[in-house]
Amino acid sequence: MIRVALVDDQAIVRGGLARILSPADGFEVVAECADGRQAVEELPGLRPDVVLMDIRMPALDGIAATRRLRAAENPLVVLVLTTFGEDEVLWGAIEAGAAGFVLKTSSAEDLIAAVRAVAGGGAWFDPAVAPRLLERYRTVVAPAARDAARLDLLTNREQDVLRLMARGATNAEIAAALHIAEATVKTRVGSIFTKLRVRDRPAAIVFAYDHGVVTPGRTP
């Protein structure tokens, strides 16, 4: 079971999410919070596998709540639930440490896939969000952070790992695809972070998209 916490100020939205993320599909909703402040106060003690976080809420917004949950001694995995037209908010969520974004207009299948991806240590950028996110990346991040030459520092196997990671694969899935041990994957992921000078998985994925390692959209 993947233990999920729902953070949204609309009870009807939380109810709909709970119906989608059902025990039949391998999920257990362990908490529902009506705002970011309640999430920050209650969720660290419950230790859900994934926090599905709305952005616009009273008391404490989703970005601030994400930042606090990620800065905790035992950081929680946060998947942001967002809408169109929020480019500044999307970038703020990445800086706060969110593992990815899923749109409120997404299908139930995509929501389930997104939660499973981040629960397994992966990241998820909704295809409808990725192009806008990349454009923001190009205009804001320092040129050094966009230096394509850093890719030349990666070994062929590290590039394979980065490519799979950018498609949302977990460490276990990468290990299976490349026929290597999961511990080896973790070592190579750490090496990728160091060589690309990124701090975490979402930042590495943005780098991969921006430099053509992968392109926005779905692949089998």
PDB file of C-alpha atoms in Angstrom:
ATOM      1  CA  MET A   1       0.000   0.000   0.000  1.00  0.00           C
ATOM      2  CA  ILE A   2       1.152   3.522  -0.832  1.00  0.00           C
ATOM      3  CA  ARG A   3       0.143   5.802   2.039  1.00  0.00           C
ATOM      4  CA  VAL A   4      -1.141   9.135   0.740  1.00  0.00           C
ATOM      5  CA  ALA A   5      -2.066  12.424   2.421  1.00  0.00           C
ATOM      6  CA  LEU A   6      -4.427  14.830   0.619  1.00  0.00           C
ATOM      7  CA  VAL A   7      -4.000  18.564   1.151  1.00  0.00           C
ATOM      8  CA  ASP A   8      -6.702  20.734  -0.460  1.00  0.00           C
ATOM      9  CA  ASP A   9      -9.059  23.357   0.932  1.00  0.00           C
ATOM     10  CA  GLN A  10     -12.028  21.917  -0.984  1.00  0.00           C
ATOM     11  CA  ALA A  11     -13.621  18.878   0.622  1.00  0.00           C
ATOM     12  CA  ILE A  12     -15.201  17.831  -2.669  1.00  0.00           C
ATOM     13  CA  VAL A  13     -11.766  17.721  -4.329  1.00  0.00           C
ATOM     14  CA  ARG A  14     -10.315  15.658  -1.496  1.00  0.00           C
ATOM     15  CA  GLY A  15     -13.258  13.298  -1.780  1.00  0.00           C
ATOM     16  CA  GLY A  16     -12.707  12.843  -5.499  1.00  0.00           C
ATOM     17  CA  LEU A  17      -8.996  12.208  -5.035  1.00  0.00           C
ATOM     18  CA  ALA A  18      -9.709   9.665  -2.311  1.00  0.00           C
ATOM     19  CA  ARG A  19     -12.053   7.773  -4.622  1.00  0.00           C
ATOM     20  CA  ILE A  20      -9.392   7.637  -7.340  1.00  0.00           C
ATOM     21  CA  LEU A  21      -6.561   6.671  -4.964  1.00  0.00           C
ATOM     22  CA  SER A  22      -8.443   3.684  -3.616  1.00  0.00           C
ATOM     23  CA  PRO A  23      -7.293   0.538  -1.799  1.00  0.00           C
ATOM     24  CA  ALA A  24      -8.247  -1.442  -4.893  1.00  0.00           C
ATOM     25  CA  ASP A  25      -5.396   0.294  -6.736  1.00  0.00           C
ATOM     26  CA  GLY A  26      -2.923  -0.036  -3.889  1.00  0.00           C
ATOM     27  CA  PHE A  27      -3.423   3.262  -2.031  1.00  0.00           C
ATOM     28  CA  GLU A  28      -4.388   4.180   1.506  1.00  0.00           C
ATOM     29  CA  VAL A  29      -5.446   7.760   2.276  1.00  0.00           C
ATOM     30  CA  VAL A  30      -4.049   8.277   5.763  1.00  0.00           C
ATOM     31  CA  ALA A  31      -4.862  11.973   6.180  1.00  0.00           C
ATOM     32  CA  GLU A  32      -6.853  14.852   4.712  1.00  0.00           C
ATOM     33  CA  CYS A  33      -5.822  18.440   5.428  1.00  0.00           C
ATOM     34  CA  ALA A  34      -7.789  21.577   4.569  1.00  0.00           C
ATOM     35  CA  ASP A  35      -4.775  23.901   4.386  1.00  0.00           C
ATOM     36  CA  GLY A  36      -1.004  24.000   4.407  1.00  0.00           C
ATOM     37  CA  ARG A  37      -0.706  24.840   8.080  1.00  0.00           C
ATOM     38  CA  GLN A  38      -2.630  21.727   9.100  1.00  0.00           C
ATOM     39  CA  ALA A  39      -0.421  19.683   6.776  1.00  0.00           C
ATOM     40  CA  VAL A  40       2.786  21.026   8.313  1.00  0.00           C
ATOM     41  CA  GLU A  41       1.491  20.350  11.827  1.00  0.00           C
ATOM     42  CA  GLU A  42       0.054  16.874  11.308  1.00  0.00           C
ATOM     43  CA  LEU A  43       1.775  15.076   8.451  1.00  0.00           C
ATOM     44  CA  PRO A  44       5.360  14.729   9.738  1.00  0.00           C
ATOM     45  CA  GLY A  45       4.092  12.489  12.525  1.00  0.00           C
ATOM     46  CA  LEU A  46       2.015  10.358  10.163  1.00  0.00           C
ATOM     47  CA  ARG A  47       4.862   9.840   7.638  1.00  0.00           C
ATOM     48  CA  PRO A  48       2.778   9.326   4.463  1.00  0.00           C
ATOM     49  CA  ASP A  49       4.638   8.049   1.408  1.00  0.00           C
ATOM     50  CA  VAL A  50       3.292  10.897  -0.736  1.00  0.00           C
ATOM     51  CA  VAL A  51       1.668  14.238   0.057  1.00  0.00           C
ATOM     52  CA  LEU A  52      -0.632  15.417  -2.733  1.00  0.00           C
ATOM     53  CA  MET A  53      -0.497  19.190  -2.273  1.00  0.00           C
ATOM     54  CA  ASP A  54      -2.803  21.875  -3.636  1.00  0.00           C
ATOM     55  CA  ILE A  55      -1.291  25.317  -4.234  1.00  0.00           C
ATOM     56  CA  ARG A  56      -3.849  27.980  -3.401  1.00  0.00           C
ATOM     57  CA  MET A  57      -5.106  27.475   0.151  1.00  0.00           C
ATOM     58  CA  PRO A  58      -5.845  29.651   3.193  1.00  0.00           C
ATOM     59  CA  ALA A  59      -3.602  29.864   6.277  1.00  0.00           C
ATOM     60  CA  LEU A  60      -0.525  28.548   4.452  1.00  0.00           C
ATOM     61  CA  ASP A  61      -0.223  28.035   0.696  1.00  0.00           C
ATOM     62  CA  GLY A  62       1.058  24.873  -0.941  1.00  0.00           C
ATOM     63  CA  ILE A  63       4.493  26.232  -1.817  1.00  0.00           C
ATOM     64  CA  ALA A  64       5.228  27.361   1.726  1.00  0.00           C
ATOM     65  CA  ALA A  65       3.887  24.100   3.116  1.00  0.00           C
ATOM     66  CA  THR A  66       6.008  22.092   0.655  1.00  0.00           C
ATOM     67  CA  ARG A  67       9.111  24.025   1.641  1.00  0.00           C
ATOM     68  CA  ARG A  68       8.525  23.288   5.338  1.00  0.00           C
ATOM     69  CA  LEU A  69       7.772  19.608   4.798  1.00  0.00           C
ATOM     70  CA  ARG A  70      10.897  19.215   2.654  1.00  0.00           C
ATOM     71  CA  ALA A  71      13.049  21.072   5.187  1.00  0.00           C
ATOM     72  CA  ALA A  72      12.018  18.778   8.037  1.00  0.00           C
ATOM     73  CA  GLU A  73      14.459  16.313   9.605  1.00  0.00           C
ATOM     74  CA  ASN A  74      12.696  13.518   7.725  1.00  0.00           C
ATOM     75  CA  PRO A  75      11.499  15.215   4.511  1.00  0.00           C
ATOM     76  CA  LEU A  76       8.202  14.113   3.010  1.00  0.00           C
ATOM     77  CA  VAL A  77       7.665  13.503  -0.701  1.00  0.00           C
ATOM     78  CA  VAL A  78       5.353  16.157  -2.124  1.00  0.00           C
ATOM     79  CA  LEU A  79       3.481  15.945  -5.423  1.00  0.00           C
ATOM     80  CA  VAL A  80       1.927  19.294  -6.328  1.00  0.00           C
ATOM     81  CA  LEU A  81      -1.642  19.408  -7.587  1.00  0.00           C
ATOM     82  CA  THR A  82      -1.901  22.414  -9.882  1.00  0.00           C
ATOM     83  CA  THR A  83      -3.829  24.156 -12.671  1.00  0.00           C
ATOM     84  CA  PHE A  84      -2.887  25.963 -15.878  1.00  0.00           C
ATOM     85  CA  GLY A  85      -1.615  29.547 -15.861  1.00  0.00           C
ATOM     86  CA  GLU A  86       0.637  29.242 -12.831  1.00  0.00           C
ATOM     87  CA  ASP A  87       4.152  29.384 -14.245  1.00  0.00           C
ATOM     88  CA  GLU A  88       5.584  31.328 -11.319  1.00  0.00           C
ATOM     89  CA  VAL A  89       3.915  28.942  -8.909  1.00  0.00           C
ATOM     90  CA  LEU A  90       5.312  25.894 -10.702  1.00  0.00           C
ATOM     91  CA  TRP A  91       8.846  27.191 -10.484  1.00  0.00           C
ATOM     92  CA  GLY A  92       8.355  28.114  -6.843  1.00  0.00           C
ATOM     93  CA  ALA A  93       7.215  24.582  -6.109  1.00  0.00           C
ATOM     94  CA  ILE A  94      10.368  23.134  -7.706  1.00  0.00           C
ATOM     95  CA  GLU A  95      12.533  25.417  -5.601  1.00  0.00           C
ATOM     96  CA  ALA A  96      10.554  24.341  -2.543  1.00  0.00           C
ATOM     97  CA  GLY A  97      11.449  20.717  -3.270  1.00  0.00           C
ATOM     98  CA  ALA A  98       8.327  19.257  -4.890  1.00  0.00           C
ATOM     99  CA  ALA A  99       8.879  15.922  -6.646  1.00  0.00           C
ATOM    100  CA  GLY A 100       6.651  16.950  -9.528  1.00  0.00           C
ATOM    101  CA  PHE A 101       3.311  18.239 -10.763  1.00  0.00           C
ATOM    102  CA  VAL A 102       0.002  16.714 -11.717  1.00  0.00           C
ATOM    103  CA  LEU A 103      -2.812  18.798 -13.176  1.00  0.00           C
ATOM    104  CA  LYS A 104      -6.325  18.823 -11.746  1.00  0.00           C
ATOM    105  CA  THR A 105      -7.536  18.156 -15.291  1.00  0.00           C
ATOM    106  CA  SER A 106      -5.483  14.951 -15.530  1.00  0.00           C
ATOM    107  CA  SER A 107      -7.107  11.576 -15.954  1.00  0.00           C
ATOM    108  CA  ALA A 108      -7.402   9.154 -13.060  1.00  0.00           C
ATOM    109  CA  GLU A 109      -4.802   6.960 -14.764  1.00  0.00           C
ATOM    110  CA  ASP A 110      -2.280   9.800 -14.929  1.00  0.00           C
ATOM    111  CA  LEU A 111      -2.890  10.740 -11.298  1.00  0.00           C
ATOM    112  CA  ILE A 112      -2.317   7.155 -10.202  1.00  0.00           C
ATOM    113  CA  ALA A 113       0.840   6.933 -12.329  1.00  0.00           C
ATOM    114  CA  ALA A 114       2.150  10.209 -10.893  1.00  0.00           C
ATOM    115  CA  VAL A 115       1.646   9.156  -7.283  1.00  0.00           C
ATOM    116  CA  ARG A 116       3.240   5.770  -7.900  1.00  0.00           C
ATOM    117  CA  ALA A 117       6.223   7.394  -9.631  1.00  0.00           C
ATOM    118  CA  VAL A 118       7.075   9.787  -6.808  1.00  0.00           C
ATOM    119  CA  ALA A 119       6.320   7.172  -4.130  1.00  0.00           C
ATOM    120  CA  GLY A 120       8.961   4.975  -5.754  1.00  0.00           C
ATOM    121  CA  GLY A 121      11.570   7.713  -5.640  1.00  0.00           C
ATOM    122  CA  GLY A 122      10.907   9.097  -9.115  1.00  0.00           C
ATOM    123  CA  ALA A 123       9.551  12.422 -10.307  1.00  0.00           C
ATOM    124  CA  TRP A 124       6.584  13.430 -12.434  1.00  0.00           C
ATOM    125  CA  PHE A 125       6.118  16.454 -14.688  1.00  0.00           C
ATOM    126  CA  ASP A 126       2.757  16.538 -16.414  1.00  0.00           C
ATOM    127  CA  PRO A 127       3.321  16.703 -20.206  1.00  0.00           C
ATOM    128  CA  ALA A 128       1.094  19.791 -20.392  1.00  0.00           C
ATOM    129  CA  VAL A 129       3.309  21.581 -17.850  1.00  0.00           C
ATOM    130  CA  ALA A 130       6.770  20.518 -19.010  1.00  0.00           C
ATOM    131  CA  PRO A 131       7.161  22.910 -21.995  1.00  0.00           C
ATOM    132  CA  ARG A 132       6.232  25.958 -19.907  1.00  0.00           C
ATOM    133  CA  LEU A 133       8.445  24.797 -17.105  1.00  0.00           C
ATOM    134  CA  LEU A 134      11.357  24.426 -19.479  1.00  0.00           C
ATOM    135  CA  GLU A 135      10.835  27.918 -20.876  1.00  0.00           C
ATOM    136  CA  ARG A 136      10.946  29.307 -17.356  1.00  0.00           C
ATOM    137  CA  TYR A 137      14.091  27.313 -16.701  1.00  0.00           C
ATOM    138  CA  ARG A 138      15.799  28.794 -19.760  1.00  0.00           C
ATOM    139  CA  THR A 139      15.030  32.368 -18.785  1.00  0.00           C
ATOM    140  CA  VAL A 140      15.807  32.178 -15.053  1.00  0.00           C
ATOM    141  CA  VAL A 141      18.569  29.676 -14.336  1.00  0.00           C
ATOM    142  CA  ALA A 142      22.142  30.957 -14.572  1.00  0.00           C
ATOM    143  CA  PRO A 143      23.984  30.103 -17.819  1.00  0.00           C
ATOM    144  CA  ALA A 144      26.366  27.874 -15.912  1.00  0.00           C
ATOM    145  CA  ALA A 145      23.461  25.706 -14.838  1.00  0.00           C
ATOM    146  CA  ARG A 146      22.490  25.247 -18.461  1.00  0.00           C
ATOM    147  CA  ASP A 147      25.942  24.373 -19.695  1.00  0.00           C
ATOM    148  CA  ALA A 148      25.393  21.420 -22.012  1.00  0.00           C
ATOM    149  CA  ALA A 149      29.047  20.473 -21.692  1.00  0.00           C
ATOM    150  CA  ARG A 150      28.234  18.924 -18.332  1.00  0.00           C
ATOM    151  CA  LEU A 151      26.547  16.071 -20.146  1.00  0.00           C
ATOM    152  CA  ASP A 152      29.956  15.131 -21.560  1.00  0.00           C
ATOM    153  CA  LEU A 153      31.051  14.386 -18.008  1.00  0.00           C
ATOM    154  CA  LEU A 154      28.505  11.583 -17.752  1.00  0.00           C
ATOM    155  CA  THR A 155      29.439   8.049 -18.704  1.00  0.00           C
ATOM    156  CA  ASN A 156      27.239   6.228 -21.215  1.00  0.00           C
ATOM    157  CA  ARG A 157      25.615   4.283 -18.394  1.00  0.00           C
ATOM    158  CA  GLU A 158      24.984   7.447 -16.378  1.00  0.00           C
ATOM    159  CA  GLN A 159      23.271   8.958 -19.423  1.00  0.00           C
ATOM    160  CA  ASP A 160      21.103   5.837 -19.633  1.00  0.00           C
ATOM    161  CA  VAL A 161      20.171   6.282 -15.974  1.00  0.00           C
ATOM    162  CA  LEU A 162      19.412   9.982 -16.503  1.00  0.00           C
ATOM    163  CA  ARG A 163      17.224   9.217 -19.526  1.00  0.00           C
ATOM    164  CA  LEU A 164      15.153   6.676 -17.599  1.00  0.00           C
ATOM    165  CA  MET A 165      14.996   8.906 -14.532  1.00  0.00           C
ATOM    166  CA  ALA A 166      13.670  11.760 -16.691  1.00  0.00           C
ATOM    167  CA  ARG A 167      10.848   9.493 -17.858  1.00  0.00           C
ATOM    168  CA  GLY A 168       9.739   8.964 -14.270  1.00  0.00           C
ATOM    169  CA  ALA A 169      11.352   5.571 -13.605  1.00  0.00           C
ATOM    170  CA  THR A 170      12.124   4.658 -10.017  1.00  0.00           C
ATOM    171  CA  ASN A 171      15.518   3.319  -8.941  1.00  0.00           C
ATOM    172  CA  ALA A 172      14.114  -0.203  -8.920  1.00  0.00           C
ATOM    173  CA  GLU A 173      12.713   0.205 -12.445  1.00  0.00           C
ATOM    174  CA  ILE A 174      16.001   1.624 -13.710  1.00  0.00           C
ATOM    175  CA  ALA A 175      17.880  -1.281 -12.176  1.00  0.00           C
ATOM    176  CA  ALA A 176      15.566  -3.770 -13.890  1.00  0.00           C
ATOM    177  CA  ALA A 177      15.776  -2.003 -17.256  1.00  0.00           C
ATOM    178  CA  LEU A 178      19.574  -1.801 -17.231  1.00  0.00           C
ATOM    179  CA  HIS A 179      20.139  -5.177 -15.520  1.00  0.00           C
ATOM    180  CA  ILE A 180      22.160  -3.690 -12.670  1.00  0.00           C
ATOM    181  CA  ALA A 181      21.769  -3.630  -8.893  1.00  0.00           C
ATOM    182  CA  GLU A 182      19.573  -0.964  -7.311  1.00  0.00           C
ATOM    183  CA  ALA A 183      22.530   0.062  -5.127  1.00  0.00           C
ATOM    184  CA  THR A 184      24.494   0.708  -8.324  1.00  0.00           C
ATOM    185  CA  VAL A 185      21.675   2.905  -9.611  1.00  0.00           C
ATOM    186  CA  LYS A 186      21.752   4.968  -6.414  1.00  0.00           C
ATOM    187  CA  THR A 187      25.505   5.449  -6.784  1.00  0.00           C
ATOM    188  CA  ARG A 188      25.130   6.570 -10.390  1.00  0.00           C
ATOM    189  CA  VAL A 189      22.274   8.927  -9.539  1.00  0.00           C
ATOM    190  CA  GLY A 190      24.524  10.573  -6.941  1.00  0.00           C
ATOM    191  CA  SER A 191      27.281  10.868  -9.528  1.00  0.00           C
ATOM    192  CA  ILE A 192      24.845  12.471 -11.983  1.00  0.00           C
ATOM    193  CA  PHE A 193      23.839  15.077  -9.386  1.00  0.00           C
ATOM    194  CA  THR A 194      27.486  15.909  -8.751  1.00  0.00           C
ATOM    195  CA  LYS A 195      28.505  16.159 -12.411  1.00  0.00           C
ATOM    196  CA  LEU A 196      25.463  18.185 -13.473  1.00  0.00           C
ATOM    197  CA  ARG A 197      25.671  20.317 -10.315  1.00  0.00           C
ATOM    198  CA  VAL A 198      22.033  19.798  -9.429  1.00  0.00           C
ATOM    199  CA  ARG A 199      20.713  19.213  -5.951  1.00  0.00           C
ATOM    200  CA  ASP A 200      17.973  16.654  -6.481  1.00  0.00           C
ATOM    201  CA  ARG A 201      16.041  14.449  -8.901  1.00  0.00           C
ATOM    202  CA  PRO A 202      13.554  17.068 -10.203  1.00  0.00           C
ATOM    203  CA  ALA A 203      16.411  19.454 -11.024  1.00  0.00           C
ATOM    204  CA  ALA A 204      18.255  16.681 -12.894  1.00  0.00           C
ATOM    205  CA  ILE A 205      15.098  15.920 -14.879  1.00  0.00           C
ATOM    206  CA  VAL A 206      14.634  19.562 -15.862  1.00  0.00           C
ATOM    207  CA  PHE A 207      18.280  19.609 -16.968  1.00  0.00           C
ATOM    208  CA  ALA A 208      17.711  16.489 -19.051  1.00  0.00           C
ATOM    209  CA  TYR A 209      14.682  17.970 -20.814  1.00  0.00           C
ATOM    210  CA  ASP A 210      16.383  21.295 -21.423  1.00  0.00           C
ATOM    211  CA  HIS A 211      19.410  19.680 -23.027  1.00  0.00           C
ATOM    212  CA  GLY A 212      17.560  17.246 -25.252  1.00  0.00           C
ATOM    213  CA  VAL A 213      18.318  14.036 -23.367  1.00  0.00           C
ATOM    214  CA  VAL A 214      14.553  13.519 -23.501  1.00  0.00           C
ATOM    215  CA  THR A 215      11.714  15.608 -24.955  1.00  0.00           C
ATOM    216  CA  PRO A 216       8.292  16.441 -23.451  1.00  0.00           C
ATOM    217  CA  GLY A 217       5.561  13.897 -24.065  1.00  0.00           C
ATOM    218  CA  ARG A 218       4.847  10.273 -23.421  1.00  0.00           C
ATOM    219  CA  THR A 219       6.959   7.342 -24.545  1.00  0.00           C
ATOM    220  CA  PRO A 220       6.154   3.641 -24.121  1.00  0.00           C
TER     221      PRO A 220
END
